[in-house]
Tab-separated table of C-alpha atoms and ligand atoms in Angstrom:
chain	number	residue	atom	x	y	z
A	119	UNK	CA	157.455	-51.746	23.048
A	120	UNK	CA	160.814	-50.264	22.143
A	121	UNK	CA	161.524	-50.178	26.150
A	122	UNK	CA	159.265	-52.390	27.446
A	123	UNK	CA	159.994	-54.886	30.371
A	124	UNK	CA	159.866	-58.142	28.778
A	125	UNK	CA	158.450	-59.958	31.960
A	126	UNK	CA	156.865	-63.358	30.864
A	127	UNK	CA	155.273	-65.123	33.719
A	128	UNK	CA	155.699	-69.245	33.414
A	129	UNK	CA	153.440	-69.637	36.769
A	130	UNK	CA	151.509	-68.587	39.342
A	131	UNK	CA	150.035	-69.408	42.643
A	132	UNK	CA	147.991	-67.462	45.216
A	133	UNK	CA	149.276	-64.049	45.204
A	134	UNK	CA	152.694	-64.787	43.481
A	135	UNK	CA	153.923	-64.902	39.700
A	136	UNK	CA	156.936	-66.857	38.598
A	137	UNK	CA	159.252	-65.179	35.697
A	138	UNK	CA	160.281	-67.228	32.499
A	139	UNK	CA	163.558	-66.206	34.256
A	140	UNK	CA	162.660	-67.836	37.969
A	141	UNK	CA	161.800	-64.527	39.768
A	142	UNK	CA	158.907	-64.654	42.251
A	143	UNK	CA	157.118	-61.534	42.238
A	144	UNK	CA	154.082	-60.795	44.647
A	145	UNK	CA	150.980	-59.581	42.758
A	146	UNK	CA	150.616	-56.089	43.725
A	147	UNK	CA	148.254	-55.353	41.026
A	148	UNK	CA	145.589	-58.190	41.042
A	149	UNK	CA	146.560	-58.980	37.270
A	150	UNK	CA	144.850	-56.101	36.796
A	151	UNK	CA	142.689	-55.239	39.577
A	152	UNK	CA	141.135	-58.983	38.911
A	153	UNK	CA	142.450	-61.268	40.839
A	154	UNK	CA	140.205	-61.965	43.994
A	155	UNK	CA	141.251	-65.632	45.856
A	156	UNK	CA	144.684	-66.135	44.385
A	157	UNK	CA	146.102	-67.892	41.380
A	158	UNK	CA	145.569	-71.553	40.820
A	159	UNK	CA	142.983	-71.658	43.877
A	160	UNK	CA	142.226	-75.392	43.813
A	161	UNK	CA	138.241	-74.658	44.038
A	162	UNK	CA	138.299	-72.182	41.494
A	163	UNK	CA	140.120	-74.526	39.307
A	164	UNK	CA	138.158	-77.416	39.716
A	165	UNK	CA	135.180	-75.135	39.278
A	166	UNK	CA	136.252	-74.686	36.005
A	167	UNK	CA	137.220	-78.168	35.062
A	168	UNK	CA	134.115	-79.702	35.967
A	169	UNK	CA	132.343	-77.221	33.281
A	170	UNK	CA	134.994	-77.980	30.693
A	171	UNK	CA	133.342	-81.425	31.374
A	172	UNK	CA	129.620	-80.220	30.632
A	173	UNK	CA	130.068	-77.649	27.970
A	174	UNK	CA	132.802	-75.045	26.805
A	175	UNK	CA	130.952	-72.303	25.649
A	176	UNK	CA	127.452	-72.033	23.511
A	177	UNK	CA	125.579	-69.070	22.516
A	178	UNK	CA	123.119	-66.905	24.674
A	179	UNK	CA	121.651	-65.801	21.597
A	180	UNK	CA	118.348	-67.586	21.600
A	181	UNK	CA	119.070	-70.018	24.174
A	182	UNK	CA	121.189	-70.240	27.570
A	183	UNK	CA	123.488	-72.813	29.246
A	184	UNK	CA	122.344	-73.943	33.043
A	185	UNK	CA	125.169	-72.594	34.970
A	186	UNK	CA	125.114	-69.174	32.772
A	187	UNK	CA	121.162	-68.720	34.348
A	188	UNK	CA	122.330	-69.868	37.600
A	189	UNK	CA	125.046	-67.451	37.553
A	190	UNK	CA	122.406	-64.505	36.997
A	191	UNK	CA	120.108	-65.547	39.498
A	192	UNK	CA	123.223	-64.996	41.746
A	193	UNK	CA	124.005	-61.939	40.898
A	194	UNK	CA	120.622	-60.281	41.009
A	195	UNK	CA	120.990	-61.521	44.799
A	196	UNK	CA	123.783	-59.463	46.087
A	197	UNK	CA	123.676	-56.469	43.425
A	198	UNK	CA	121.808	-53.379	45.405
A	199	UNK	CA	118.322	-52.961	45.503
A	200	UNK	CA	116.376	-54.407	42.783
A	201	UNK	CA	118.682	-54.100	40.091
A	202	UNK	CA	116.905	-57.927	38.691
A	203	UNK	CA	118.041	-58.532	35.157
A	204	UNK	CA	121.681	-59.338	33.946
A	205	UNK	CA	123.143	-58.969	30.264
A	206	UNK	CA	126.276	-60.276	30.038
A	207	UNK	CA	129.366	-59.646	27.978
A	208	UNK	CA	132.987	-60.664	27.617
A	209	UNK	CA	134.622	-57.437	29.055
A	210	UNK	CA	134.167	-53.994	31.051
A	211	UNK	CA	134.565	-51.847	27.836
A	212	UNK	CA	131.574	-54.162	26.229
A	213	UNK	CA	129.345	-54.308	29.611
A	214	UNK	CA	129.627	-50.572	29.685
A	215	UNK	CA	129.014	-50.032	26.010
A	216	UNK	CA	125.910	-52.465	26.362
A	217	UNK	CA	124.512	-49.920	28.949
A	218	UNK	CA	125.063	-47.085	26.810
A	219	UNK	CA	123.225	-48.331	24.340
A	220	UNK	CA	120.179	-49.362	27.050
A	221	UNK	CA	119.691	-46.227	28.172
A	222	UNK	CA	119.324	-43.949	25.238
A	223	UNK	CA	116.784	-47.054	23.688
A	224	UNK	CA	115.196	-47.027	27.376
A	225	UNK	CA	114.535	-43.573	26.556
A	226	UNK	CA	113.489	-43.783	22.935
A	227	UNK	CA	110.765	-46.425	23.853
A	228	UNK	CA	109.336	-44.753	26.738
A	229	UNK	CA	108.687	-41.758	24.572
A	230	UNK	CA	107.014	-44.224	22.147
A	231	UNK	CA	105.243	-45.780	25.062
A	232	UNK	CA	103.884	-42.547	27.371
A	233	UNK	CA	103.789	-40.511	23.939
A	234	UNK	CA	106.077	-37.646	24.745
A	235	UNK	CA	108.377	-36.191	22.093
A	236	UNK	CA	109.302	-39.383	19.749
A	237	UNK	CA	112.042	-40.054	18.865
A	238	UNK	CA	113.506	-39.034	22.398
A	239	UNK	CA	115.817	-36.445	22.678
A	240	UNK	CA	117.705	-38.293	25.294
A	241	UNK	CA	120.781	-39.531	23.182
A	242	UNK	CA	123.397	-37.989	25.470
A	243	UNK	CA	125.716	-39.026	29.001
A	244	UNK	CA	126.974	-37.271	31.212
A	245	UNK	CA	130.063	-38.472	32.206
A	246	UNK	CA	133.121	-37.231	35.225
A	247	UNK	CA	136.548	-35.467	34.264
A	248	UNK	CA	139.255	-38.120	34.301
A	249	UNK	CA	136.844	-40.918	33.491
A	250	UNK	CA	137.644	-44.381	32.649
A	251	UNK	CA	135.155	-46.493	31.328
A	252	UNK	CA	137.464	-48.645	28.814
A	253	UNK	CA	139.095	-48.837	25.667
A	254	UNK	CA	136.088	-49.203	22.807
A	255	UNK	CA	134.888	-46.213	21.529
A	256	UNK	CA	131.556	-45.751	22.900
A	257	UNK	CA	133.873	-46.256	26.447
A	258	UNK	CA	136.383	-43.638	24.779
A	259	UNK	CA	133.655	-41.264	24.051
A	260	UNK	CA	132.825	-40.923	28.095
A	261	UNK	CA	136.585	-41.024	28.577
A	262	UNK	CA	138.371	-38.098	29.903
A	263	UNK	CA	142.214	-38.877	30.198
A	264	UNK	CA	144.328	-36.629	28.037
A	265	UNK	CA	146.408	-39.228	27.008
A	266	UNK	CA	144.316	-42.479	26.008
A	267	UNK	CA	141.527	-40.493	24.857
A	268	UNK	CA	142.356	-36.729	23.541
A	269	UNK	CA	143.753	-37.956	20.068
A	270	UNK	CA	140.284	-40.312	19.398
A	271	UNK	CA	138.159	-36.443	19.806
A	272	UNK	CA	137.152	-36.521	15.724
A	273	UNK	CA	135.791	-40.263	16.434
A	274	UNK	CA	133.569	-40.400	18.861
A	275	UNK	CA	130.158	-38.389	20.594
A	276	UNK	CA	130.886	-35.693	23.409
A	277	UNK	CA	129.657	-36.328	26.712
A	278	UNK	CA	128.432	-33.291	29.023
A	279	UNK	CA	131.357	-33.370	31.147
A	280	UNK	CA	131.230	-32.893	34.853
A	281	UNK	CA	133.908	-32.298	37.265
A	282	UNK	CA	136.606	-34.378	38.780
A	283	UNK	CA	135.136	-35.043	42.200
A	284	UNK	CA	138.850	-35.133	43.515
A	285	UNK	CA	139.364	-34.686	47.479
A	286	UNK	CA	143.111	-34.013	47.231
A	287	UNK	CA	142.750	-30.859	44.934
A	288	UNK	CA	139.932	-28.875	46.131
A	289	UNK	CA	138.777	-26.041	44.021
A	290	UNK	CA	139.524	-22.459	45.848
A	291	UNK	CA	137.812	-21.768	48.737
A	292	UNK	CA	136.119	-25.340	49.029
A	293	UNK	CA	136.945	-26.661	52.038
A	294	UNK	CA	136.879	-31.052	53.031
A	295	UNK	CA	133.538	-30.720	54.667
A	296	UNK	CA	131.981	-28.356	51.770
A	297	UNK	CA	133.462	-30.716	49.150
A	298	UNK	CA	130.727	-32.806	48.349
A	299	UNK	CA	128.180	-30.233	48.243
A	300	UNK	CA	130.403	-28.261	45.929
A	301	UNK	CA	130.470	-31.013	43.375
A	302	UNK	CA	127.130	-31.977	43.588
A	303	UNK	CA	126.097	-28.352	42.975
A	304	UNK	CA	128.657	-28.739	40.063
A	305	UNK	CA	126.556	-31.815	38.278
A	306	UNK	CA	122.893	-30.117	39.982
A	307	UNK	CA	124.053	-27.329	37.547
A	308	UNK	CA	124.578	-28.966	34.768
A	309	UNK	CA	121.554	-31.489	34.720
A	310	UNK	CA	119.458	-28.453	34.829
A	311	UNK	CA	120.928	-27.184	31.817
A	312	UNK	CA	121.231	-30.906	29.894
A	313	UNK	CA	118.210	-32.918	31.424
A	314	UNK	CA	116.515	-32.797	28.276
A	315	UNK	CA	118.752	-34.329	25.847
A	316	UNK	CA	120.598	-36.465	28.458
A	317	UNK	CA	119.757	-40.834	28.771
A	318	UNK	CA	122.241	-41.399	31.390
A	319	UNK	CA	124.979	-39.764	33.948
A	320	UNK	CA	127.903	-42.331	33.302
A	321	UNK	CA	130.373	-42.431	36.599
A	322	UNK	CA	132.767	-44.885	38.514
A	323	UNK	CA	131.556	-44.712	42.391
A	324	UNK	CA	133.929	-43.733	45.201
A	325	UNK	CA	137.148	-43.901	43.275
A	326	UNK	CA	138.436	-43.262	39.703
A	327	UNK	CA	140.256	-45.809	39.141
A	328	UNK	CA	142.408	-44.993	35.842
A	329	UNK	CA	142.205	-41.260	36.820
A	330	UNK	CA	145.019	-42.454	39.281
A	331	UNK	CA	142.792	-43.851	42.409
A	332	UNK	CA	140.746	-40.085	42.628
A	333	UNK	CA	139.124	-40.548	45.620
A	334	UNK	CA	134.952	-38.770	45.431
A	335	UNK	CA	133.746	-37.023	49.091
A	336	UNK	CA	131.822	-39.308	50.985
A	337	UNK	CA	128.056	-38.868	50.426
A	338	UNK	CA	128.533	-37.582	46.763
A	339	UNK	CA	127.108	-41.441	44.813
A	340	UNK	CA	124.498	-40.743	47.294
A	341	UNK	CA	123.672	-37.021	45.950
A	342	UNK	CA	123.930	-37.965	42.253
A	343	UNK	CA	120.839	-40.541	42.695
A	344	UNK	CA	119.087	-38.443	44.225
A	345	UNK	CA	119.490	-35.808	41.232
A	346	UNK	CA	119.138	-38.145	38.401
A	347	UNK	CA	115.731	-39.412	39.994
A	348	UNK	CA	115.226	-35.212	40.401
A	349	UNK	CA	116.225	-34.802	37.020
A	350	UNK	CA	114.815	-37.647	35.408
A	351	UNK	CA	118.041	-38.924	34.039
A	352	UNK	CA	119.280	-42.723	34.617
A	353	UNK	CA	122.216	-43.525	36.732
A	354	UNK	CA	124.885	-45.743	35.264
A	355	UNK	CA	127.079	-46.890	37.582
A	356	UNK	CA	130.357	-48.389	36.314
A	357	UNK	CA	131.881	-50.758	39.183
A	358	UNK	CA	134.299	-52.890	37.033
A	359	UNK	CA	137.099	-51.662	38.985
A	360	UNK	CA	135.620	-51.297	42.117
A	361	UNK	CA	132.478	-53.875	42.196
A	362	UNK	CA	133.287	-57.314	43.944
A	363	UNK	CA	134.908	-56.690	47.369
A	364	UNK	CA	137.333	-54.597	46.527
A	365	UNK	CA	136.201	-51.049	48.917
A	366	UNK	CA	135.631	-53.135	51.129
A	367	UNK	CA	131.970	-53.678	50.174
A	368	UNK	CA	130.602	-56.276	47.625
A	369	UNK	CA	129.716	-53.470	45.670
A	370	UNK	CA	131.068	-49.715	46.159
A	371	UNK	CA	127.590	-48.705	45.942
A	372	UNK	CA	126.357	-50.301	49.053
A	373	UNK	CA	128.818	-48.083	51.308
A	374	UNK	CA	126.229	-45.505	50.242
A	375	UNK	CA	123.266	-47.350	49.877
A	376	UNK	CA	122.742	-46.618	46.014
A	377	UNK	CA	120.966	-48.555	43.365
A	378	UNK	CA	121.831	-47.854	40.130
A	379	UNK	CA	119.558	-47.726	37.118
A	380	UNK	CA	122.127	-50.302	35.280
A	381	UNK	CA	125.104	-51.456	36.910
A	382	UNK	CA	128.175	-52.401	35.155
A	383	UNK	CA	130.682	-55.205	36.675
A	384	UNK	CA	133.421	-56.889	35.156
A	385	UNK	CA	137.400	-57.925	36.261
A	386	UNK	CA	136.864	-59.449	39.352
A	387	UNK	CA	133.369	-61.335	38.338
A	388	UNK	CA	135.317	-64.122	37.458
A	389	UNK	CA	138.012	-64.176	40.578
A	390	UNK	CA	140.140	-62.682	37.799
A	391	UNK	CA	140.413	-66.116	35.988
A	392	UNK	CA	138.340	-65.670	32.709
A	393	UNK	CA	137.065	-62.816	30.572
A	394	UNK	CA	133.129	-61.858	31.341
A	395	UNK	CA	131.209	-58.801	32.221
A	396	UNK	CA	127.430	-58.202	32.849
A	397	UNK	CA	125.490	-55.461	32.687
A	398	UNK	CA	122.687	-55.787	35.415
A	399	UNK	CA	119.302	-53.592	34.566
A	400	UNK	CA	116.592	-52.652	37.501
A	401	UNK	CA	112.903	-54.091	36.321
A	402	UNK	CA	111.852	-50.565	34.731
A	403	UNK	CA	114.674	-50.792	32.395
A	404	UNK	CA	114.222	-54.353	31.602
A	405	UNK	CA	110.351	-54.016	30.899
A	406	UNK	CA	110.874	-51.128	28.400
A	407	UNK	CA	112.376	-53.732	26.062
A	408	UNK	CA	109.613	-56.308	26.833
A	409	UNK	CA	107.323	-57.188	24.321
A	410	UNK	CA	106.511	-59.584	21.068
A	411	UNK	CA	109.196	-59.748	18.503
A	412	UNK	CA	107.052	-57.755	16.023
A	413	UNK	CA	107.419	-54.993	18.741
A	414	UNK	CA	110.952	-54.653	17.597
A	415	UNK	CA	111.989	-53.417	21.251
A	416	UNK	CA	114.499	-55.601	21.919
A	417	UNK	CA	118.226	-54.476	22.792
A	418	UNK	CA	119.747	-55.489	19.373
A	419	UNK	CA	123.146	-56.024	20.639
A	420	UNK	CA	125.332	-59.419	21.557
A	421	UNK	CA	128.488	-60.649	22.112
A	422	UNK	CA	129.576	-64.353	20.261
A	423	UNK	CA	130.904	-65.508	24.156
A	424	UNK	CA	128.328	-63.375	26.676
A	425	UNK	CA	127.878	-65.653	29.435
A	426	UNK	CA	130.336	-68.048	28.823
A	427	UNK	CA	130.302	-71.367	30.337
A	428	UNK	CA	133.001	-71.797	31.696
A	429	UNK	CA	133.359	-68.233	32.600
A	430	UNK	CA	130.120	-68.557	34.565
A	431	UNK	CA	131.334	-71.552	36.480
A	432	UNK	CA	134.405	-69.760	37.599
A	433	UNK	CA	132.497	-66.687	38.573
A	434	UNK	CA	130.037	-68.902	40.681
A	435	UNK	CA	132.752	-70.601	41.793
A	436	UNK	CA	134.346	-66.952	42.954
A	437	UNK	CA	130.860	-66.306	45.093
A	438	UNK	CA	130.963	-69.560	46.907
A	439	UNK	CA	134.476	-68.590	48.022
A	440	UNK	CA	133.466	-65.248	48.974
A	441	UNK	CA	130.484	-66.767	50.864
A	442	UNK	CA	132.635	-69.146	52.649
A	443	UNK	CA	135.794	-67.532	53.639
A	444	UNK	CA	133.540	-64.351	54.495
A	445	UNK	CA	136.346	-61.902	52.257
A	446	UNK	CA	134.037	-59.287	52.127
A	447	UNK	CA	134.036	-58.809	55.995
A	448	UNK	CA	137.907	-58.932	55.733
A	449	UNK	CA	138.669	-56.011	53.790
A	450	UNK	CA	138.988	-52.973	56.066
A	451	UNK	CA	141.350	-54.789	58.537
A	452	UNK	CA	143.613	-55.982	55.495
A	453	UNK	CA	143.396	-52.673	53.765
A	454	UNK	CA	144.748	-50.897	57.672
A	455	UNK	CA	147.486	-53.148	57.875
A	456	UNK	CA	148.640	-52.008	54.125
A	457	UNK	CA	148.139	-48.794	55.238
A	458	UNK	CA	150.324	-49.194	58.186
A	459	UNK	CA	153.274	-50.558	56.236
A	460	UNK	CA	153.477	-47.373	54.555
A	461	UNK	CA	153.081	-45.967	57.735
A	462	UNK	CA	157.657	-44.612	57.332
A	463	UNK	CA	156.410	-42.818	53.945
A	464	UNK	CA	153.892	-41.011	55.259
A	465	UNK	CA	155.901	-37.790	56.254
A	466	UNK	CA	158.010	-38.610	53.139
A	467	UNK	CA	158.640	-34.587	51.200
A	468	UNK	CA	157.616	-36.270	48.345
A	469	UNK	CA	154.702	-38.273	49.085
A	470	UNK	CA	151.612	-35.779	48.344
A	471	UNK	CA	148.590	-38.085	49.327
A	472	UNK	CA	148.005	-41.774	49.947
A	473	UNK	CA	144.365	-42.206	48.966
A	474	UNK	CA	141.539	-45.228	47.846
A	475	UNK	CA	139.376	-47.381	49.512
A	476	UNK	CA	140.084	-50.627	51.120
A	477	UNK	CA	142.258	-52.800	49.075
A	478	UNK	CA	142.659	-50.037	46.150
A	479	UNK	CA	145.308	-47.644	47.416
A	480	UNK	CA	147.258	-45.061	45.382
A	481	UNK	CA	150.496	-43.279	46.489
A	482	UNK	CA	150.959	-39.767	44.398
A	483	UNK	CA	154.188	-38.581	43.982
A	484	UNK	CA	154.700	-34.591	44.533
A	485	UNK	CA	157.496	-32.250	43.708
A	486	UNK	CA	156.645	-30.042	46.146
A	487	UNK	CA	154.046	-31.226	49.371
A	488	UNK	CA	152.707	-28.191	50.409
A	489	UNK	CA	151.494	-26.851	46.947
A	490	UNK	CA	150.550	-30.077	45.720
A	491	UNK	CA	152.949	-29.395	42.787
A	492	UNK	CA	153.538	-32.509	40.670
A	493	UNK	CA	157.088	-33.738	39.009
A	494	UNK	CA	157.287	-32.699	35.464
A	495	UNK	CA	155.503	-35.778	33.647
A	496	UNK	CA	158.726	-36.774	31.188
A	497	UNK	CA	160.578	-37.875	34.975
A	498	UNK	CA	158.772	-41.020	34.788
A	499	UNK	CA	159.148	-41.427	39.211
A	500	UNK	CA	156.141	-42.956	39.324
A	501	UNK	CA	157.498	-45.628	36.548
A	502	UNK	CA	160.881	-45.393	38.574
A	503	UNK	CA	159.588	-46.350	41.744
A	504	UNK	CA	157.454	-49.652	39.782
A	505	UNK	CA	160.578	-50.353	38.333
A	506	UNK	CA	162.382	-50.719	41.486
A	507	UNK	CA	159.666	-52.325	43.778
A	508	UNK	CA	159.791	-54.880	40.825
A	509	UNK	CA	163.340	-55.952	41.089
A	510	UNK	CA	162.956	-55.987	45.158
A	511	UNK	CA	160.003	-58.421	44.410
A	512	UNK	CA	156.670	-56.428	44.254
A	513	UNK	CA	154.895	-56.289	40.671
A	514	UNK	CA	153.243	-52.994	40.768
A	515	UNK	CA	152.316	-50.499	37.753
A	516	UNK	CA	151.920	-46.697	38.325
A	517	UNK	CA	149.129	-44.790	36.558
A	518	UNK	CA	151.377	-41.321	36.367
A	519	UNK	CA	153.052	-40.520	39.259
A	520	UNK	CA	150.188	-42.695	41.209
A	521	UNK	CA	151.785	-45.442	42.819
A	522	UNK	CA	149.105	-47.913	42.611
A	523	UNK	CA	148.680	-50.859	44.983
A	524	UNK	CA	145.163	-53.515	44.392
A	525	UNK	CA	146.523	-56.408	45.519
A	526	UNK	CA	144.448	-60.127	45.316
A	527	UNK	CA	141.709	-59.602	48.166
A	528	UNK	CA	142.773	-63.094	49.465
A	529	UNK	CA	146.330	-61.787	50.103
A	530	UNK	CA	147.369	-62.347	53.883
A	531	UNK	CA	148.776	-59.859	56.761
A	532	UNK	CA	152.484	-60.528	55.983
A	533	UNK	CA	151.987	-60.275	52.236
A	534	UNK	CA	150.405	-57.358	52.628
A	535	UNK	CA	153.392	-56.030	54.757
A	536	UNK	CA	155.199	-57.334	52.049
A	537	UNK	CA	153.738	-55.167	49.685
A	538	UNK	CA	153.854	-52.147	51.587
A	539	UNK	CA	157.026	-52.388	52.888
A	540	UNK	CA	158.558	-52.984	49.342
A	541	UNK	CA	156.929	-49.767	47.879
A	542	UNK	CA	157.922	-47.798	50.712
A	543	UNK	CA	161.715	-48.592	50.439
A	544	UNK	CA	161.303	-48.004	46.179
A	545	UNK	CA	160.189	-44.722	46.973
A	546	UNK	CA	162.700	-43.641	49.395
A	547	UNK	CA	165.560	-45.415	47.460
A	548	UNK	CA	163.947	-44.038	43.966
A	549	UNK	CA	163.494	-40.591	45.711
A	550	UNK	CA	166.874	-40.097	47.452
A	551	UNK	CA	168.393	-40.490	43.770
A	552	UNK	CA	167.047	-37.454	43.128
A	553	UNK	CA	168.951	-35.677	45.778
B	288	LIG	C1	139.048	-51.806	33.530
B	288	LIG	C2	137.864	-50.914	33.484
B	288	LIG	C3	136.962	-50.932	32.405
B	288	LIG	C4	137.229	-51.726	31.155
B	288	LIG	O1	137.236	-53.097	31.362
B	288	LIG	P1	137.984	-54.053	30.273
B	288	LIG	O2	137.673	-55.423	30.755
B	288	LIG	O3	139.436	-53.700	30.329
B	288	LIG	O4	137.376	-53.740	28.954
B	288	LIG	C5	135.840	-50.161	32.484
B	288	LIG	N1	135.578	-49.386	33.559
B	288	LIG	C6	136.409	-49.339	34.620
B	288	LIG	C7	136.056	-48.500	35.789
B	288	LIG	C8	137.586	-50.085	34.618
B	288	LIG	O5	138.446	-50.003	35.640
């Protein structure tokens, strides 16, 4: 806090924020990668004030509101495959540690069921270098960034870490086209080592988002299903960041055609408007936990406001926007003309890679281009460069020396120039300081 910004935002509508001080700023970041059709859209609004008429919020535990069902039912239609049954939650940290916690008792009551080794040895994850998977501790635990995570080591379990499937930095001697294969080998390796005690491999698909927009080889998701159903491991696929339009698919596993064991969405469910996350189970994980109470199988685990109300309505809301303005469809031409505003920067000495998918793109600074060499962290550029797109009008926030750009999906062709155009000339002005 002691040099924070001390922005307040008064208002907002569609893609812009309004300072307590009467600066309009575009939305370069969503709101945090949340914001889908704008601020204030008048659907989504009245979405949500017609449920604030029916009911604010009542418990799942034991019983469920209307629109809360409803809101499952449409999930389970345009998740992949048959991923069929939805838990939900208030955030991605909790849908993610809800998953956790379904695959190592999917495991436990299988062994109880088929009679193998009981209790299951399968109480670990395998989780990516760099991952993000939020801010609990079960999410910390996966975690793999030095600087949110490292300190919280003597609290929380060890994952069997796997690489950072990066394809700016390639390993010696791998090569683009080898890439995937290399990493792939990487996690083939280690699965044969870990099957036996691992529940779950634990990754974000196509693009680490908190890593700083790390972009995965095409074809790897692909490769990792097929080596957890090898391996006999389940596949947790964490798509808070990138699930709801924003690669340009509804989900970043369909570019890939990839079902997930469990599937974890959050920030944009909602069109970015209220906190909710579900955690969406194929029918073999769901049946594990069928049975009579006396069973004692169930997934002992809720959240006071899972499947909020009016959270629901807004989210439903969100899908009959997508539905009718077709978004989805619209992604790869809006994410080309972003990339085409920073078409000047391209060539820039400092600019090392411009990297993401569709509407999730991340500029990384580089002292020096051809070694990939970064600036020495205490610089702050990336921070710089945020600083100064804000004050020409573009709210952006860097992740490191990532400039990172996920603006609303609904944002238009000139806002989009906007955007692009405004980081561009906060790099070269923030950049040509440095002499
Ligand atoms: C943001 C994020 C989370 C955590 O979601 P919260 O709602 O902030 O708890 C988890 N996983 C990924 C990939 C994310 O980007």
């Amino acid at each position: 806090m002691a040099d924070s910004d001390q922005i307040a935002i008064a208002t907002a509508e569609g893609c812009w924020l309004t300072t307590t001080t009467g600066q309009r700023l575009f939305d370069g970041v969503a709101s945090l990668w949340c914001n889908v059709h704008g601020h204030r859209h008048p659907k989504m609004n009245a979405a949500i004030r017609e449920q604030l008429d029916r009911v604010a919020h009542i418990t799942t535990l034991g019983m469920s509101a209307d629109i809360t069902d409803l809101l499952a039912e449409r999930l389970v239609a345009i998740t992949p495959g048959d991923l069929s049954h939805v838990f939900f939650s208030s955030d991605g940290s909790s849908g993610v540690e809800a998953a956790l916690k379904m695959a190592l008792q999917y495991w436990h009551q299988r062994a109880a069921a088929t009679g193998a080794t009981s209790p299951s040895p399968k109480t670990r994850y395998l989780a990516l270098s760099s991952a993000y998977h939020g801010d609990t501790t079960g999410a910390v635990s996966l975690g793999g960034i030095k600087y949110f995570h490292q300190l919280f080591a003597p609290i929380v379990f060890t994952p069997v870490r796997g690489p950072l499937p990066c394809s700016y930095r390639l390993p010696e001697g791998v090569r683009p086209e080898t890439a995937c294969d290399h990493y792939a080998d990487e996690i083939e390796t280690l699965l044969k080592q870990h099957h036996g005690e691992l529940a779950a491999v634990v990754m974000e698909p196509l693009v680490q988002g908190a890593a700083g927009l790390i972009t995965h080889p095409a074809g790897l998701l692909a490769r990792v299903r097929e080596l957890c159903d090898r391996y006999e491991v389940l596949m947790i696929v964490d798509e808070v960041a990138t699930g709801f339009g924003r690669t340009g698919r509804m989900f970043a596993c369909d570019h890939e055609g990839v079902t997930p064991d469990i599937l974890c969405l959050g920030k944009g469910i909602t069109g970015g408007y209220l906190p909710m996350a579900a955690t969406v189970a194929r029918p073999h994980v769901y049946e594990a936990f069928l049975g009579d109470s006396s069973e004692r199988k169930q997934l002992y685990h809720g959240h006071t406001f899972g499947g909020n109300p009016l959270a629901a309505a807004a989210a439903i809301a969100s899908l009959d926007l997508f539905a009718e303005t077709q978004l989805v469809a619209s992604i790869d031409r809006k994410a080309e003309v972003l990339r085409s505003s920073l078409d000047r920067i391209a060539n820039h000495p400092h600019v090392g890679d411009m990297r993401g998918r569709g509407l999730m793109v991340g500029i990384e600074l580089v002292e020096d281009r051809d070694s990939k060499t970064p600036f020495p962290s205490e610089r702050l550029l990336g921070r710089k460069v945020c600083e100064r797109a804000t004050e020409l009008g573009a709210w952006v926030r860097p992740l490191g020396d990532v400039v990172v750009m996920i603006p609303p999906l609904v944002a238009n062709d000139e806002e989009l120039q906007f955007l692009g155009s405004t980081v561009s000339r906060a790099i070269e002005e923030v950049l040509a300081e440095l002499g």
